[in-house]
XYZ file of C-alpha atoms in Angstrom:
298
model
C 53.297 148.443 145.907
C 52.160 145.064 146.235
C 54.771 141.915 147.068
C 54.643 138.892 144.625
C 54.802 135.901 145.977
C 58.080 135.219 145.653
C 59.459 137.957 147.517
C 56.912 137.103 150.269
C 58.274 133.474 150.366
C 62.167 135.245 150.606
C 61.224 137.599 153.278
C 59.530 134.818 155.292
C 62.681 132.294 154.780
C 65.155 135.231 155.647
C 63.115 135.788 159.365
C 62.741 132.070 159.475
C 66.385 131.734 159.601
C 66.984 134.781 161.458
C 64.653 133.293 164.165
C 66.923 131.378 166.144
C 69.690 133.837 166.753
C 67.045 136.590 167.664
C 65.799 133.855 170.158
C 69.242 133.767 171.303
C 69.608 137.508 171.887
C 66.306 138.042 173.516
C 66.352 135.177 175.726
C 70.225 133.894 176.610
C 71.772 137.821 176.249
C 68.981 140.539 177.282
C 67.084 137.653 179.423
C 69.768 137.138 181.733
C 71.229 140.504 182.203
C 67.795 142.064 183.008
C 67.480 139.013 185.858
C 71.439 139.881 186.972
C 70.430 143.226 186.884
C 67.186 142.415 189.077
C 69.112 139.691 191.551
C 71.666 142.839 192.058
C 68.827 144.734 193.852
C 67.573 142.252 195.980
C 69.094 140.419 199.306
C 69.653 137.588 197.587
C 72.518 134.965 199.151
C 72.452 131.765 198.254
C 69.618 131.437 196.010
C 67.397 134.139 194.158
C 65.632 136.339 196.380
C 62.497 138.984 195.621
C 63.739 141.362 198.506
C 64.478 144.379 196.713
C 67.443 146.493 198.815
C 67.670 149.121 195.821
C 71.793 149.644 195.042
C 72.597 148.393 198.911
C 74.489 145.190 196.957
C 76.464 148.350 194.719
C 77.412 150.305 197.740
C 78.811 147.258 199.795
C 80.215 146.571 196.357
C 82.537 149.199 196.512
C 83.201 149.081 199.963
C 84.867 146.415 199.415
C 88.636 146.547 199.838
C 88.985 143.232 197.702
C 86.971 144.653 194.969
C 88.657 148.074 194.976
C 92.075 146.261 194.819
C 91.163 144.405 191.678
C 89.827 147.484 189.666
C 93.523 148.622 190.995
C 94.498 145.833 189.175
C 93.074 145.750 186.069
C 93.610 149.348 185.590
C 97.271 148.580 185.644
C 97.146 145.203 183.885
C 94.560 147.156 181.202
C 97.225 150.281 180.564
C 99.937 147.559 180.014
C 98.355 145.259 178.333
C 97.225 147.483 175.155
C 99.695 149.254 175.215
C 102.705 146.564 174.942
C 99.640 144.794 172.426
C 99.540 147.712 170.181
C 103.410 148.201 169.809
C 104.615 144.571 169.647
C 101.588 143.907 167.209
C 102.426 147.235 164.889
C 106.095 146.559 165.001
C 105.503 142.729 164.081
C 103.273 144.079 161.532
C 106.284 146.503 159.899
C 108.247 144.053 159.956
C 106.207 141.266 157.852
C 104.761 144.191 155.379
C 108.086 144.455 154.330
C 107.791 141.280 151.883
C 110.454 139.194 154.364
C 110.997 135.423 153.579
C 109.063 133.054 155.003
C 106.144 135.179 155.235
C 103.247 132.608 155.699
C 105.233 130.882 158.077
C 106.111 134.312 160.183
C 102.194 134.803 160.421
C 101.109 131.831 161.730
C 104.343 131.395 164.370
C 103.303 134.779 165.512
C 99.751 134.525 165.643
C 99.488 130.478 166.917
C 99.798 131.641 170.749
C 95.939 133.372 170.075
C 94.745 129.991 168.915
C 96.026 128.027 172.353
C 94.041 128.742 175.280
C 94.368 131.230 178.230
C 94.233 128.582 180.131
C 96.954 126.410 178.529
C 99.259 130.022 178.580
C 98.472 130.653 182.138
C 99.972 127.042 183.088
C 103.151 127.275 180.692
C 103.935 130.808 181.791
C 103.199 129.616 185.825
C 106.307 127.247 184.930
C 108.427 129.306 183.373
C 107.819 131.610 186.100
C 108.267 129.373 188.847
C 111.652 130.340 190.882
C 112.018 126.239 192.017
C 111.833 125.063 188.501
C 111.666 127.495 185.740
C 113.908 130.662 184.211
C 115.189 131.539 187.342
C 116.575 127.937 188.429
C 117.859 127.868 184.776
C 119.397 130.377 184.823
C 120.985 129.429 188.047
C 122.383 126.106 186.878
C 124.321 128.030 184.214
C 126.284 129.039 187.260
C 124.381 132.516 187.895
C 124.014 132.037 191.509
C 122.320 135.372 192.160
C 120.336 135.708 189.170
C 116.413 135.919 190.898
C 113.230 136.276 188.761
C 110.659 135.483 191.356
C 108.201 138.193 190.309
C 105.085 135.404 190.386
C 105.666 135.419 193.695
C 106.105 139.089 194.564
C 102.788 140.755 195.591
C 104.771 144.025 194.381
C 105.298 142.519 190.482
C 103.037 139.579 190.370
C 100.170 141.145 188.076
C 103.762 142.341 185.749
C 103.646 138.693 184.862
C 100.216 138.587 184.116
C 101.368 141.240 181.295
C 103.846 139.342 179.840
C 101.940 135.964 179.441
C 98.815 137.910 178.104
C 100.539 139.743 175.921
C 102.748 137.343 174.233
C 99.175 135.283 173.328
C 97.565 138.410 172.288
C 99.605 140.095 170.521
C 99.779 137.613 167.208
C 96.190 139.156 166.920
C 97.254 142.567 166.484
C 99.465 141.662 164.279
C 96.948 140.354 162.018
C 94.427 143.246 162.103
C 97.297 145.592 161.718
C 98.652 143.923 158.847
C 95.750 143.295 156.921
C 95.266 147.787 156.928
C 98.577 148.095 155.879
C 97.970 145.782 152.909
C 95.246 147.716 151.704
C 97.045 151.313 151.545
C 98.334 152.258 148.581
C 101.917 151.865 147.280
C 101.774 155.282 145.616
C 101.479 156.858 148.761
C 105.381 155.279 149.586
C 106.930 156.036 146.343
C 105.382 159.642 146.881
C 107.116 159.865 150.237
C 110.419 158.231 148.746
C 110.230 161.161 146.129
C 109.885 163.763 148.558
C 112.484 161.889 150.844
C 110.381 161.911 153.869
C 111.891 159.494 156.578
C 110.416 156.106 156.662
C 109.474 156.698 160.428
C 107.801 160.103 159.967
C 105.260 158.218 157.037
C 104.197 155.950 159.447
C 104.007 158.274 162.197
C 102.208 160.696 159.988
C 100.520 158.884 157.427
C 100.370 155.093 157.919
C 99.174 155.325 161.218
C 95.980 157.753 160.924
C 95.156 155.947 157.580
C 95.073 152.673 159.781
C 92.701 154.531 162.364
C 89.311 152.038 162.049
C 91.581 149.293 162.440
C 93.527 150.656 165.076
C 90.020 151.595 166.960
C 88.889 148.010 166.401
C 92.213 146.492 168.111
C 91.710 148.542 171.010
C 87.674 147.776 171.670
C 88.843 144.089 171.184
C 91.930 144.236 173.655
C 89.634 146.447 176.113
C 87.083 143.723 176.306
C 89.559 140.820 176.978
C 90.810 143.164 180.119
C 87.638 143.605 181.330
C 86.566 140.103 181.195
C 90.308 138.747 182.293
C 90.043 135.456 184.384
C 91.513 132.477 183.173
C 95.089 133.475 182.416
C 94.642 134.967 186.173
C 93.014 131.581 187.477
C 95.950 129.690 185.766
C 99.040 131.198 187.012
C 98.093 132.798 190.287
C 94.788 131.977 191.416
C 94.244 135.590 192.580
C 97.732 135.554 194.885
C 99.571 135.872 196.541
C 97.174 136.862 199.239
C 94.908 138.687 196.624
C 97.534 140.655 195.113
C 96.532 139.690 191.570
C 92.731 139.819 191.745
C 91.090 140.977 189.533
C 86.866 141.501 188.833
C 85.988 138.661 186.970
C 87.714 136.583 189.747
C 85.773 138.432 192.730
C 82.558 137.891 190.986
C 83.387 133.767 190.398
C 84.679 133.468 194.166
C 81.658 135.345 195.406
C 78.971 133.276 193.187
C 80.770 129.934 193.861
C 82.482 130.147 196.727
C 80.594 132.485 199.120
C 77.325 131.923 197.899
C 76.444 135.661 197.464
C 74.637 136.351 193.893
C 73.720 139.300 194.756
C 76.853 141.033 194.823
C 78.444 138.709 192.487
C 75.566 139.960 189.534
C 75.763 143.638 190.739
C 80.036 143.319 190.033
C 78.826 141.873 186.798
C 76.950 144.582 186.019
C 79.789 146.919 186.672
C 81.515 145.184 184.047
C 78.864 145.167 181.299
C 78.540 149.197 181.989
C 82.248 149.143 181.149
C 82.418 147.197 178.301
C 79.000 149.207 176.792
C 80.918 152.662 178.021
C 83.949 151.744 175.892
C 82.057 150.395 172.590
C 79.414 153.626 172.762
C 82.315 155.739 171.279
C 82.915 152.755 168.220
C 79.473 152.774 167.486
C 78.457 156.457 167.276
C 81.985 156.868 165.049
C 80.727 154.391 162.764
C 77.381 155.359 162.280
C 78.175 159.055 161.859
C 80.573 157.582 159.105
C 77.688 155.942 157.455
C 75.877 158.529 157.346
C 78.196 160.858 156.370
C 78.835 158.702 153.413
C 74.979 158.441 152.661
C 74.715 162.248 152.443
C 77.211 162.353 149.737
């Protein structure tokens, strides 16, 4: 079939403009994880080195007590995190589906802490938190002498507060997602289980919830990837303390490319974490293309 001239011209503008974000990809993405992934098999230190150690850099890697403490961490801070996300943000969700007042004023109280910064968060919450001048001395001026919330502080509860800042920011987000699903299901479906005088919980249980199951899947490959790549909030309100108590990997592998001149092991921890994040969105990605084709076959 020959191409007229016109499609020709299309075509070409279409790759024209697709040229710069494939230069992007190729060069700023895949370019500089193939040379991590090369600088974490060499002895490199300081600067870039061509001795190639094979995975020496991923054995000391996870020798390391520091490191092995902050996967400790953000295994913890991870299993919270969603989880509190995915319930506050449902529940928020309910509760604005229902047609409330003030509707467009609800969404964007609850979903402005996702526009401020992790950074900004991490120093508001590192206030309120403070026992010397925050909750706890409130509290205590209200004439609750004993009343202690020192938890920032407390190598045993510090990454607990970590939680609560995150997931106050995050979970406006949730919300939003969430909602928008439960907007698109059908109102039949509810007068059906009114009819049939199933409880309201049991419908969402049952019915809401599995019908909101790509949206649901999305929220959780989003909220998975801000764990992974969790620093600032961490950098804000704790700086990795007390001691190292609230480390976490994204904070190793700044302090050991920065601070202890090691890019070696700093690239092979960042390799870790890219495996992760790839591990977790492999599942996503073969759902949705069996999907698609699924639908093309019929």
């Amino acid at each position: 079939m020959k191409i007229k001239p016109k499609q020709l011209l299309r075509q070409l503008t279409t790759w024209t403009a697709l040229l710069p974000l494939a230069t992007t990809v190729l060069v700023a993405y895949l370019g500089t994880v193939l040379w991590s992934l090369k600088v974490s098999m060499s002895n490199s230190r300081t600067f870039p080195s061509d001795e190639f150690v094979g995975l020496a850099q991923y054995q000391r890697l996870f020798d390391n007590e520091r490191w092995l403490l902050s996967l400790q961490n953000l295994a913890l801070y991870g299993a919270l995190f969603i989880l509190a996300c995915m319930l506050i943000g449902f529940l928020l969700a309910v509760f604005i589906d229902q047609k409330v007042m003030a509707e467009g004023a609800l969404r964007t109280i609850f979903l402005y802490p996702y526009a401020m910064s992790f950074v900004a968060t991490g120093l508001v919450w590192q206030w309120l938190l403070n026992p010397g001048m925050g909750i706890q001395q409130a509290v205590r001026q209200m004439g609750y002498e004993d009343f202690t919330f020192d938890w920032i502080i407390d190598q045993d509860k510090v990454m607990y507060t970590i939680v609560i800042a995150t997931v106050w920011q995050a979970s406006g987000l949730v919300m939003a997602m969430l909602l928008a699903g439960l907007r698109g299901i059908d109102d039949e479906i509810w007068k059906a289980a009114r009819i049939d005088g199933i409880p309201t919980w049991r419908v969402y249980v049952s019915i809401i919830l599995p019908m909101l199951g790509p949206s649901v899947a999305t929220v959780f490959v989003l909220l998975s990837t801000a764990v992974i790549k969790l620093f600032d909030a961490v950098a804000a309100m704790t700086q990795g303390g007390p001691g190292t108590a609230s480390e976490v990997p994204a904070k190793f592998i700044m302090d050991y490319l920065f601070g202890r001149a090691n890019i070696a092991l700093a690239s092979a921890g960042s390799i870790v974490m890219l495996l992760t994040v790839l591990i977790l969105l492999a599942p996503l990605l073969y759902a949705r293309s069996r999907a698609k084709r699924a639908g093309g076959a019929k």
